[in-house]
Coordinates of C-alpha atoms and ligand atoms in Angstrom, one line a residue:
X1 CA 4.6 -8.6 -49.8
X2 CA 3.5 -9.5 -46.0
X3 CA 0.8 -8.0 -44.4
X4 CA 1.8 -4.6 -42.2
X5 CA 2.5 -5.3 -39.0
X6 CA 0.4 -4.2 -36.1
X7 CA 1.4 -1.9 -33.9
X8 CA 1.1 -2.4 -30.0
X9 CA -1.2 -0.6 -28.0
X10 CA 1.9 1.0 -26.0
X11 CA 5.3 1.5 -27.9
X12 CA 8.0 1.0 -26.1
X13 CA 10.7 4.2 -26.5
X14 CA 14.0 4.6 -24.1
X15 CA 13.8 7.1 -22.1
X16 CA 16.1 9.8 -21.8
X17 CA 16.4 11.2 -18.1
X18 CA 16.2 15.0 -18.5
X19 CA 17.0 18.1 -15.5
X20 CA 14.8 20.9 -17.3
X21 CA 17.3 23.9 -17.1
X22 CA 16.1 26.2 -14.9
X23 CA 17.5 29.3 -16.1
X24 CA 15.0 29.9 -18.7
X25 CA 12.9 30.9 -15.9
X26 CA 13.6 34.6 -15.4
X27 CA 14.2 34.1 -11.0
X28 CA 16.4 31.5 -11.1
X29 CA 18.8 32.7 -14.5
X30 CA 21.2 33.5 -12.1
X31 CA 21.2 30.5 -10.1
X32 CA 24.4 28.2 -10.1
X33 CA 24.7 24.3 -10.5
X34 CA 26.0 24.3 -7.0
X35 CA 23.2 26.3 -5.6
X36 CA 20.7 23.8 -7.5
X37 CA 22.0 20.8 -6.1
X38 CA 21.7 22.5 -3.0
X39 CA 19.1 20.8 -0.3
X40 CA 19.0 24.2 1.8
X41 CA 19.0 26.4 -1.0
X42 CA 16.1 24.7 -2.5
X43 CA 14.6 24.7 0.7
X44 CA 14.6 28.2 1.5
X45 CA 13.7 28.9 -2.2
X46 CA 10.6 27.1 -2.1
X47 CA 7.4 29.1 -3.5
X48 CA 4.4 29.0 -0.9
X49 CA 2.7 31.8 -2.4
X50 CA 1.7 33.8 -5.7
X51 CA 4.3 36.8 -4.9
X52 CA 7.0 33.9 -4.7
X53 CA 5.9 32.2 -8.3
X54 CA 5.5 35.4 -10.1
X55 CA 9.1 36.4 -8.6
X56 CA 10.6 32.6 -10.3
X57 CA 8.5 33.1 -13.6
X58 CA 8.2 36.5 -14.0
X59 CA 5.6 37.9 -17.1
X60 CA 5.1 34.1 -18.5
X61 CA 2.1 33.2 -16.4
X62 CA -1.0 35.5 -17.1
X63 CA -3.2 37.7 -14.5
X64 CA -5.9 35.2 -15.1
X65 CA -4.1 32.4 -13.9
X66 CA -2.7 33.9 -11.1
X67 CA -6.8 34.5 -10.3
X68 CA -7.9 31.2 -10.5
X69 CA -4.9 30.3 -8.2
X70 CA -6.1 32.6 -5.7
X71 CA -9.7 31.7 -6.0
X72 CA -8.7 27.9 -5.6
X73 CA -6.9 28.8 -2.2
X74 CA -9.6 30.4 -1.0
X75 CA -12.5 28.0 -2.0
X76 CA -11.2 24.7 -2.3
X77 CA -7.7 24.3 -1.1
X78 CA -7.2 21.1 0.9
X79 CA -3.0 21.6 1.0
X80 CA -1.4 25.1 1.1
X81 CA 1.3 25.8 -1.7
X82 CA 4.9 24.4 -1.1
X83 CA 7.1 24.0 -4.2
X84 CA 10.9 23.3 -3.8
X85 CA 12.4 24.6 -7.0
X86 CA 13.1 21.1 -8.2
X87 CA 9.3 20.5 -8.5
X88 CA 8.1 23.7 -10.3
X89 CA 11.2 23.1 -12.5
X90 CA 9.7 20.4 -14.3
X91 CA 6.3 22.0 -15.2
X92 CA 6.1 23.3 -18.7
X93 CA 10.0 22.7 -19.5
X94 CA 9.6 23.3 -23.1
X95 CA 6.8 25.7 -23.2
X96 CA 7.3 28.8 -25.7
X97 CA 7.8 31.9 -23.7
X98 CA 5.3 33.5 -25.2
X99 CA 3.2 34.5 -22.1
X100 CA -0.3 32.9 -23.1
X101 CA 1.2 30.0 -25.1
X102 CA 3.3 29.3 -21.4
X103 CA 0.4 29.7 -19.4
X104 CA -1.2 27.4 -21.6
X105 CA 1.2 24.7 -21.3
X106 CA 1.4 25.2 -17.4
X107 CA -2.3 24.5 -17.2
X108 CA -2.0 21.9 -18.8
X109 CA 1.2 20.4 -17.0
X110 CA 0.6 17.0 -14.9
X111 CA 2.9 17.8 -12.1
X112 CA 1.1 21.4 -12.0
X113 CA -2.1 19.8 -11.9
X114 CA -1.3 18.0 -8.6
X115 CA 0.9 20.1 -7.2
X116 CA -0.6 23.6 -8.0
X117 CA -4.5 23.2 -8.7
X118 CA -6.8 25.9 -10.1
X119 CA -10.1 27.5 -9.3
X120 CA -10.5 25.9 -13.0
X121 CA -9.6 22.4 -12.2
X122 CA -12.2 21.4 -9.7
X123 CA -15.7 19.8 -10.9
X124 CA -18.2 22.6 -11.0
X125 CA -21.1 20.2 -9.9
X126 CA -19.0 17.9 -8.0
X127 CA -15.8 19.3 -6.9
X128 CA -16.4 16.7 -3.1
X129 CA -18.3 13.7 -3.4
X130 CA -21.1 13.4 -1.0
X131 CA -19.0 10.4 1.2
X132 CA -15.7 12.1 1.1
X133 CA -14.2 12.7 4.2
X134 CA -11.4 15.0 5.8
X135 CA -9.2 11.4 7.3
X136 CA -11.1 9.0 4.3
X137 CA -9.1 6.5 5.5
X138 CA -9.9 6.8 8.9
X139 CA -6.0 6.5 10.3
X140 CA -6.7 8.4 13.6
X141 CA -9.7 5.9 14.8
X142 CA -7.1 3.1 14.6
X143 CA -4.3 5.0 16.0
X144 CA -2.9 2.8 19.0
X145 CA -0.7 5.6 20.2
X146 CA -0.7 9.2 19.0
X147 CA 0.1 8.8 15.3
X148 CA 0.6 4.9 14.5
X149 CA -2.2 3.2 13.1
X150 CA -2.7 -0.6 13.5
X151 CA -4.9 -1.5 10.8
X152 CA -3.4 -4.6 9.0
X153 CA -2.4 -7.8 11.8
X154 CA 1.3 -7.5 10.5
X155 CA 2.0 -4.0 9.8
X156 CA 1.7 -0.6 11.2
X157 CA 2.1 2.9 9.6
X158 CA 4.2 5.2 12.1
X159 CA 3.6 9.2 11.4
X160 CA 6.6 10.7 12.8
X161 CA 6.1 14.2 11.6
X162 CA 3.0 16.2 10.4
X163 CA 5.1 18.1 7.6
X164 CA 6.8 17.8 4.2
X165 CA 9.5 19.4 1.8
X166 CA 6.2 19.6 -0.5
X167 CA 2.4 19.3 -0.5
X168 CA 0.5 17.7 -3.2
X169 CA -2.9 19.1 -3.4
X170 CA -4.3 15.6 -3.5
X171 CA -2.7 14.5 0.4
X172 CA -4.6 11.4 1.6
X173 CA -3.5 13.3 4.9
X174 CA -5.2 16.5 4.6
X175 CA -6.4 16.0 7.9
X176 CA -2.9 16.3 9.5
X177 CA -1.0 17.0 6.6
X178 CA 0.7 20.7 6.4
X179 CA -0.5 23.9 7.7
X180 CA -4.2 25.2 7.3
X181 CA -5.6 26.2 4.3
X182 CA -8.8 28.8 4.5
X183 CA -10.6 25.5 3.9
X184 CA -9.3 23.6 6.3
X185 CA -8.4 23.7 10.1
X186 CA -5.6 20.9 10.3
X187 CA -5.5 18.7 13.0
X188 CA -2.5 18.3 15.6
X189 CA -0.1 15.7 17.2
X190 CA 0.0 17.2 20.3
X191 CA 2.9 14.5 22.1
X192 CA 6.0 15.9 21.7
X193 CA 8.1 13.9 18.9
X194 CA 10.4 12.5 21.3
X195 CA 7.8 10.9 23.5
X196 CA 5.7 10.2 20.6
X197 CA 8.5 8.1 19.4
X198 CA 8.9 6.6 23.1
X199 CA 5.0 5.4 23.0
X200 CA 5.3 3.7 19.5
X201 CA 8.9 1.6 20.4
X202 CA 6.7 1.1 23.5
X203 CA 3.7 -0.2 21.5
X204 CA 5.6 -2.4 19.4
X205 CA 8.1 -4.4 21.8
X206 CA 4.7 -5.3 23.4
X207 CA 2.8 -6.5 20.2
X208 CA 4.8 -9.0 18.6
X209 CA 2.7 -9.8 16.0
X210 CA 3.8 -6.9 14.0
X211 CA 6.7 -7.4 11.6
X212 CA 6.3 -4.4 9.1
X213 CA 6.7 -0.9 10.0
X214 CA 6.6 1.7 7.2
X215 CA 8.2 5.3 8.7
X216 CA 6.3 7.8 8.0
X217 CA 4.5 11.3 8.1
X218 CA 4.3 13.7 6.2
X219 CA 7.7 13.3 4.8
X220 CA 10.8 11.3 6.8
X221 CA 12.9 14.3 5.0
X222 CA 11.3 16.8 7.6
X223 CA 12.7 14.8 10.6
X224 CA 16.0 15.7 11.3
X225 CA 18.2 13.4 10.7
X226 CA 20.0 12.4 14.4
X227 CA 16.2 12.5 15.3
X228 CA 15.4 9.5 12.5
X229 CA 18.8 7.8 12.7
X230 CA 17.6 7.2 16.8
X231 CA 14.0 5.9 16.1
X232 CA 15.6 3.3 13.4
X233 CA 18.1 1.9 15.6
X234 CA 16.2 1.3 18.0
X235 CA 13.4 -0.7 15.6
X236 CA 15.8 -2.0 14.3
X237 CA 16.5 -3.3 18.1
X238 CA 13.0 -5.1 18.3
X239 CA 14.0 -8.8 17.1
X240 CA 10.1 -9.1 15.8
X241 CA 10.4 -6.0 13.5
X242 CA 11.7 -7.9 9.9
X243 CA 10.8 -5.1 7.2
X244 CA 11.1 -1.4 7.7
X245 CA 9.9 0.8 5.0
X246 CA 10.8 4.9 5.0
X247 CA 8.8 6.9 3.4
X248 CA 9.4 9.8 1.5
X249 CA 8.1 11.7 -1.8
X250 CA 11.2 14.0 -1.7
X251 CA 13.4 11.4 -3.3
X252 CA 11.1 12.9 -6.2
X253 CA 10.3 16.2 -5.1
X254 CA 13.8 17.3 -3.0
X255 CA 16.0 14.5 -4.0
X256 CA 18.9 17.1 -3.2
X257 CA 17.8 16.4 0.5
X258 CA 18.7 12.6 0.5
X259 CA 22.0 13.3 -1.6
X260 CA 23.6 15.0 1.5
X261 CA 26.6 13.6 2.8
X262 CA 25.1 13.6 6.0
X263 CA 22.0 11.9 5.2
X264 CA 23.6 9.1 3.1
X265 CA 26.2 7.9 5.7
X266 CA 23.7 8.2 8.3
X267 CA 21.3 6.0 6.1
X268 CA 24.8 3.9 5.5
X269 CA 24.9 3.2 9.3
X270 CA 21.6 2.1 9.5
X271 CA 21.8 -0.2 6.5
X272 CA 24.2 -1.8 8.1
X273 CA 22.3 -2.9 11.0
X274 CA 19.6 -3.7 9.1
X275 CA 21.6 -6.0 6.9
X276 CA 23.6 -7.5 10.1
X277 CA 20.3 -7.9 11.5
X278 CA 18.2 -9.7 8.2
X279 CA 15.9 -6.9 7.9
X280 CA 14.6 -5.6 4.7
X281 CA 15.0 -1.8 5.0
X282 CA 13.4 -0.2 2.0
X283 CA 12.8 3.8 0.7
X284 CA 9.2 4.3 -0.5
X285 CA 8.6 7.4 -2.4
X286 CA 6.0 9.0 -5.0
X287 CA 6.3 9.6 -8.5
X288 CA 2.8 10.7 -10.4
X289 CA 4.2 11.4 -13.9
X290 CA 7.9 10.7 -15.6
X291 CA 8.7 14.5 -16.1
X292 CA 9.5 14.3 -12.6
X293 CA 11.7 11.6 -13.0
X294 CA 14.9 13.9 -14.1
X295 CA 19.1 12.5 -13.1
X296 CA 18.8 13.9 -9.9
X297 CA 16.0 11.9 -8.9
X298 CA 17.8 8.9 -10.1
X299 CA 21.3 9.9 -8.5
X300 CA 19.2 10.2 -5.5
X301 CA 17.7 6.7 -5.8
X302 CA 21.1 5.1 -7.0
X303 CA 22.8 6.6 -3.9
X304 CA 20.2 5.5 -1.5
X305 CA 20.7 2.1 -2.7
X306 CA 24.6 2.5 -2.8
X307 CA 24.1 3.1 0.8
X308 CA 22.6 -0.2 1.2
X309 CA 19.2 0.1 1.3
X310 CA 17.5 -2.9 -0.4
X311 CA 15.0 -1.5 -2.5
X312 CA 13.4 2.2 -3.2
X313 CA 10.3 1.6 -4.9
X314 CA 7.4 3.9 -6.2
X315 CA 3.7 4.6 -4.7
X316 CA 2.2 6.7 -6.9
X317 CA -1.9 7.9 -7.0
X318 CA -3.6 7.3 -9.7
X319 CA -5.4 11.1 -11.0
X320 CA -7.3 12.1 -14.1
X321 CA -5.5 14.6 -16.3
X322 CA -2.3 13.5 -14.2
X323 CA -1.5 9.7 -15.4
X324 CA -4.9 8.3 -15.9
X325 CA -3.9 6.7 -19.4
X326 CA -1.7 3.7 -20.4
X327 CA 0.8 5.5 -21.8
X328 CA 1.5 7.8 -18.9
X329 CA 1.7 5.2 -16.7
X330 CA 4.2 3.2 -18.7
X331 CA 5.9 6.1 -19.6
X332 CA 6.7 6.9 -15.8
X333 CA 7.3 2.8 -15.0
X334 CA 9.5 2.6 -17.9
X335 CA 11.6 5.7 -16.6
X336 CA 11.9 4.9 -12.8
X337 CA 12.3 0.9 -13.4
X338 CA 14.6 1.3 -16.3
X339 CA 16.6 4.6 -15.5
X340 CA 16.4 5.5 -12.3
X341 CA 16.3 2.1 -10.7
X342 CA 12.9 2.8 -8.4
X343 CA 10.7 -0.3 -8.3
X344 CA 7.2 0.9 -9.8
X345 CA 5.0 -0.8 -7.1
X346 CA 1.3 0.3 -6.7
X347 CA -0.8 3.0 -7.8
X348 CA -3.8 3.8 -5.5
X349 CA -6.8 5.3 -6.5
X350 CA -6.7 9.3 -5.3
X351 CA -8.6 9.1 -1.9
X352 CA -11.9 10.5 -1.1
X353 CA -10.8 13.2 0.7
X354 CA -12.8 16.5 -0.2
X355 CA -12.7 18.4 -3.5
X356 CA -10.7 15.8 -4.9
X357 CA -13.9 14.2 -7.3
X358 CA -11.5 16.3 -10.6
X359 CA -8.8 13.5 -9.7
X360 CA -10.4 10.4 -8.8
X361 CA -11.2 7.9 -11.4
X362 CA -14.0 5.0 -11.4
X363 CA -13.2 1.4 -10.2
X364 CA -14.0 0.1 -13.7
X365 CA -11.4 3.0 -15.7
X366 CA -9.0 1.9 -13.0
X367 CA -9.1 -2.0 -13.7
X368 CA -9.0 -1.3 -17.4
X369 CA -5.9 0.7 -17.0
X370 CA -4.4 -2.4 -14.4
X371 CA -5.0 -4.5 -17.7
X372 CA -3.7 -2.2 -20.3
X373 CA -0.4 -2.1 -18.6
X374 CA 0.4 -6.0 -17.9
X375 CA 3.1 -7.2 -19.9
X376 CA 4.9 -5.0 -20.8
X377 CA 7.4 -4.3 -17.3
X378 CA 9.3 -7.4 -16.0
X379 CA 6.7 -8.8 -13.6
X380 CA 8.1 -7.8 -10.6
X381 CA 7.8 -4.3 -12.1
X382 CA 4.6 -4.1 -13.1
X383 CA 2.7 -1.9 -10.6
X384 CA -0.8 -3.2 -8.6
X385 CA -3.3 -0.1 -8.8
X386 CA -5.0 -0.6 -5.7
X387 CA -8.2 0.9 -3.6
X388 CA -7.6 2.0 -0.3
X389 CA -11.0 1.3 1.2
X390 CA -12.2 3.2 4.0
X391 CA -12.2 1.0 7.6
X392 CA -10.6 -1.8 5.6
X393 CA -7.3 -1.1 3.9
X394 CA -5.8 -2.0 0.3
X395 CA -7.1 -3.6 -2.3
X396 CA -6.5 -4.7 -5.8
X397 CA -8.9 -3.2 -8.0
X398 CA -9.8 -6.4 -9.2
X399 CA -11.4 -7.8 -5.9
X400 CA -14.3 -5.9 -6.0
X401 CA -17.1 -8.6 -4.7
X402 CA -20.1 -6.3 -5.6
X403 CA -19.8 -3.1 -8.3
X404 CA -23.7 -1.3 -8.9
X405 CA -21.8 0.6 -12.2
X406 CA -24.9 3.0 -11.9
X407 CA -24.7 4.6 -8.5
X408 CA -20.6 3.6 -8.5
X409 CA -21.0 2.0 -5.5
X410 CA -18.2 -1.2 -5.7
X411 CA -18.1 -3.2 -2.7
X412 CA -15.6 -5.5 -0.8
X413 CA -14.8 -7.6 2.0
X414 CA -11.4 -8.3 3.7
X415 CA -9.8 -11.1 5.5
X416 CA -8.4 -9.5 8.9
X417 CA -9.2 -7.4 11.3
X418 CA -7.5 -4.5 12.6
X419 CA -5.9 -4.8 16.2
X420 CA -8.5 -2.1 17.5
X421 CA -11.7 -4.4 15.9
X422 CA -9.6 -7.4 17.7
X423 CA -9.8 -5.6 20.8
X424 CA -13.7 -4.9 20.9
X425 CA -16.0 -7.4 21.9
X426 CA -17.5 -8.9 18.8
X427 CA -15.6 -7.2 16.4
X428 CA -16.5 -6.3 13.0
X429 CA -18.0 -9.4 11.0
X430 CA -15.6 -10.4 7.9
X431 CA -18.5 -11.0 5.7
X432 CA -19.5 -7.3 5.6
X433 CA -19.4 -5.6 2.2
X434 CA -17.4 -2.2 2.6
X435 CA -18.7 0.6 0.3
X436 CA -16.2 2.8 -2.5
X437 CA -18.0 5.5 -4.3
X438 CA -16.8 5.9 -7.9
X439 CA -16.8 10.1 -8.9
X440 CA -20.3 11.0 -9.5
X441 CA -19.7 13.2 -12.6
X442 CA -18.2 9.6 -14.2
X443 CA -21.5 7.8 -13.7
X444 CA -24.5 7.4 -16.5
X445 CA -27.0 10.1 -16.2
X446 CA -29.5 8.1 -13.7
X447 CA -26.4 7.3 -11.3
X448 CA -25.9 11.2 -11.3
X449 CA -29.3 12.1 -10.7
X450 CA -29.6 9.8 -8.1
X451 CA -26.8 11.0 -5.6
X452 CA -28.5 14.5 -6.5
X453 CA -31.7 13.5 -5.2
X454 CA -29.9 11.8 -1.9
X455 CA -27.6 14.6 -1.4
X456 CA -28.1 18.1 -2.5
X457 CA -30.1 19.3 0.4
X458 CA -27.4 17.5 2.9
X459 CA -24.5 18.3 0.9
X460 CA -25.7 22.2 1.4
X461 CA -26.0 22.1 5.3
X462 CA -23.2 20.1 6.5
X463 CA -19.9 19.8 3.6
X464 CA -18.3 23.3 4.9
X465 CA -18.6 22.0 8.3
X466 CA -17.0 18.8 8.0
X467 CA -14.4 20.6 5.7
X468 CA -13.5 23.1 7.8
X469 CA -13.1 21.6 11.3
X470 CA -10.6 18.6 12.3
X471 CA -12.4 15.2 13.1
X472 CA -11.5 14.8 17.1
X473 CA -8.6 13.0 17.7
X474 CA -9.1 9.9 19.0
X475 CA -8.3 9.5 23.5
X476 CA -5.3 7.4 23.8
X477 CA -6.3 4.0 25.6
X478 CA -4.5 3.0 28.6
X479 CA -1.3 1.4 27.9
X480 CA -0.8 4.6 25.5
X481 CA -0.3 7.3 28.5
X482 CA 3.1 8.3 29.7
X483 CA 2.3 5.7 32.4
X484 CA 1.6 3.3 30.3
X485 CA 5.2 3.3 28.5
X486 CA 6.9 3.4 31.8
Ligands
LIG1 S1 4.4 14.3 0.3 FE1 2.9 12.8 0.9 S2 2.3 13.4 3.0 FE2 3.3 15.1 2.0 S3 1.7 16.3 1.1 FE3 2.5 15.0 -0.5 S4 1.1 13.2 -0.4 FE4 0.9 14.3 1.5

C-alpha cells in the first residue's frame, strides 16, 4: 500500500454562486423577484437605521444586539449605516431562526462585521491606534484641484462624488466619505460637481505626463449617469489619457444599479470610444468575502464586460475576522476569478483611519498570508496585498526596507515623487524611510507597553479632537481657480 497522500494547505472546491433568498427575512417575504432586481427599489429600501433593520428582520436579532449597535454609533462610528437590501441579504443566509442562535450567526457574519460593526467589535484598549488619522492617506494635501489627488507621476485619483449606494465601516475616506456620524464631522467638496469636473479636464490637458485616471468617489454609482457618461468622453478626448479605471463597490454591493438598461448602453457608448481610441477602460470594484459574491454580482460583472469594458477586477481590504485567513481569501478569489469573471487584483491592508485597530492586521500576518495564497490562482489572478503608506502610496508587503517587529514600526522608501513634492523647492529626499504602524494589541508585550508609555497621556487630550473635526481642506493653488481653467 502507498503512503496517504498529503493534503494541501488550501483544497480547492467549485464554487457554487448563491442569491440567499430573501424572503426568510420577515420584511421582505413579500417582496417579488422583480422588485429585487430592482436598482430603485433596493435603493429606497436601504436600512440606515435600527427602526429600518428591526422592520427587515423582525424578532431574529436580540435587544442586546440592537444595544451594542447603538452604542457603536454613538462612540465609535466612523461611517453612518447604509445597507441596500442586496448587502444585508447575504449576512447569516443560513442562520437558524431561532432568535439567539441568528443573532449569533449575524455577529459572527463577515460582511456584518464590515458593514454593520458593534459596540463589541472594537479593541477595548486600542480601538484607534495612536498614528491613525481621519485622511491616513493624506489625499486632500495632494489634491491639485478640489478632489483629484496627484500622488503617483503617471496617475491620478479623480473623486467625483462624496457619496455611495453603501458605506463600509472601514472607508479609507471617512474624512469625506458619507454623512456625519456623532464621531465625526465629515469634510466637504464645496465646487459644484460640474465645475469641479471643469477644473480636473483642466488639470489634466495641461499635465501630460499623466496617463491613468481611476474615476472615483465615493461610489461612480451615485453620479448620475448623463453626469458620468460627459466627464468620460471628454477624458477619453485627452490623447495622453491611455487607461481609465471606474470605480465602484456597488458592482458587489448594488449590482442591480449597473444592470440597468440605461447604465449598460450608456457604458456601451463609452466602450466604444475607448476601444476606437486604444484605451483601456476598466470597472474596479470591492469584494471582502465570497458570500457577497452571489449571480447577480456576476451578471452584473458579465454585463459590464459584454458592454465592452476590458476588464472589472477586484480591490478588496484585507480585515481580521473578515478575510484575514488563506482560505477566505481563496475562497473569494476562486469565486470572483472563476464564476463571476472579476479579476482578483490587490488586497490592501485596512487603513489607519481611527477605531479601525479591530480590522487591521500586522505587516508580517499580511506577508504570510501573500505567501500562503501563491499558486494556487493563474498568476494573473493571484491578488498583490499591498500597504498603502501614508505620503507615499502602494506597496507590496514584501518591500518593507526596515520592520522593528516589537514596536510594529515597518519602514519603506519609494521611487517617485508626487507632482506637489515636484513642485516644492527641494522636494522630499527618496532615501527617507516612511513609517507604518502594525496594531498595537498584535505586538509582544514590550511593543504594547511601549506605545502605552508614549501615548496614553496624548492619546487622552487630543484623539476626540482630531476625530471629531475635518482636517482643513487644503487652498487651491493658482492654476486651480475658476481663472485658472479659463
Ligand atoms: S464604497 Fe468605497 S468609498 Fe464608499 S464607503 Fe465603501 S469603501 Fe468608502
Amino acid at each position: 500500500m502507498g503512503a496517504a497522500r498529503p493534503r494541501q494547505p488550501y483544497q480547492y472546491v467549485r464554487t457554487v454562486l448563491v442569491e440567499p433568498d430573501w424572503r426568510r427575512l420577515p420584511g421582505w417575504r413579500g417582496v417579488t423577484e422583480a422588485q429585487w432586481r430592482d436598482a430603485q427599489w433596493q435603493r429606497a429600501h436601504c436600512v440606515k437605521n435600527a427602526r429600518q433593520l428591526r422592520a427587515v428582520v423582525g424578532d431574529l436579532l436580540t435587544d442586546a444586539f440592537y444595544g451594542q449597535l447603538a452604542a457603536d454609533q454613538a462612540e465609535f462610528a466612523t461611517m453612518s449605516m447604509l445597507l441596500p437590501p442586496q448587502m444585508l441579504n447575504t449576512m447569516a443566509a443560513d442562520a437558524p431562526t431561532e432568535r439567539h442562535a441568528f443573532t449569533a450567526a449575524f455577529l459572527a457574519d463577515p460582511v456584518r462585521r464590515y458593514m454593520l460593526p458593534v459596540r463589541a467589535d472594537r479593541h477595548p484598549r486600542w480601538p484607534s491606534h495612536p498614528k491613525a488619522e481621519r485622511d491616513s492617506l493624506h489625499e486632500a494635501q495632494m489634491w491639485v484641484v478640489e478632489g483629484l489627488t496627484h500622488r503617483y507621476p503617471t496617475k491620478v485619483l479623480a473623486e467625483l462624488v462624496s457619496t455611495c449606494p453603501q458605506y463600509c465601516g472601514h472607508c479609507t475616506r471617512m474624512d469625506l466619505v458619507g454623512t456625519s456620524t456623532p464621531q465625526v464631522t465629515k469634510a466637504k467638496l464645496v465646487l459644484r460637481p460640474v465645475h469641479r469636473q471643469e477644473l480636473m479636464l483642466d488639470y489634466l490637458k495641461r499635465t501630460p505626463s499623466v496617463r491613468d485616471v481611476v474615476v472615483s468617489g465615493g461610489d461612480l454609482a451615485n453620479v448620475p449617469w448623463p453626469q458620468l457618461e460627459s466627464f468620460l468622453l471628454r477624458l477619453l478626448e485627452l490623447e495622453t489619457v491611455r487607461d481609465i479605471r471606474l470605480a465602484s463597490k456597488s458592482v458587489v454591493g448594488l449590482p442591480q444599479h449597473w444592470l440597468q438598461p440605461e447604465v449598460l448602453e450608456g457604458v456601451h457608448r463609452v466602450a466604444e470610444v475607448a476601444a476606437r481610441r486604444a484605451v483601456n477602460l476598466a470597472v474596479h470594484t470591492h469584494a471582502n468575502h465570497v458570500r457577497s459574491v452571489t449571480p447577480l454580482v456576476a451578471e452584473a460583472a458579465r454585463a459590464l464586460l459584454e458592454a465592452g469594458v476590458r476588464d472589472v477586477r477586484n480591490q478588496g481590504v484585507l480585515m481580521r475576522g473578515v478575510n484575514a485567513t488563506p482560505d477566505d481569501l481563496l475562497d473569494l478569489c476562486f469565486a470572483l476569478q472563476g464564476e463571476a469573471n472579476i479579476l482578483p487584483y490587490y488586497f490592501y491592508l485596512c487603513d489607519m483611519i481611527p477605531n479601525a485597530e479591530h480590522w487591521r492586521t500586522s505587516v508580517h500576518e499580511a506577508q504570510r498570508l501573500q505567501e500562503a495564497i501563491m499558486g494556487y490562482l493563474p498568476g494573473y489572478a493571484t491578488p498583490r496585498l499591498v500597504c498603502d503608506v501614508p505620503n507615499l502610496g502602494k506597496r507590496w508587503v514584501h518591500q518593507a526596507v526596515g520592520y522593528d517587529r516589537e514596536r510594529g514600526i515597518s519602514y519603506w522608501t519609494k521611487n517617485y515623487r508626487t507632482e506637489l513634492e515636484v513642485r516644492a523647492a527641494g522636494g522630499t529626499p527618496l532615501e527617507r524611510r516612511h513609517p507604518y504602524y502594525d496594531p498595537v494589541d498584535t505586538l509582544p508585550e514590550a511593543g504594547r507597553r511601549w506605545w502605552s508609555e508614549q501615548t496614553t497621556a496624548q492619546t487622552a487630550r487630543t484623539a476626540p479632537t482630531a476625530l471629531a473635526v475635518p482636517a482643513p481642506r487644503p487652498a487651491p493653488t493658482p492654476q486651480t481657480t475658476p481663472e485658472g481653467a479659463r
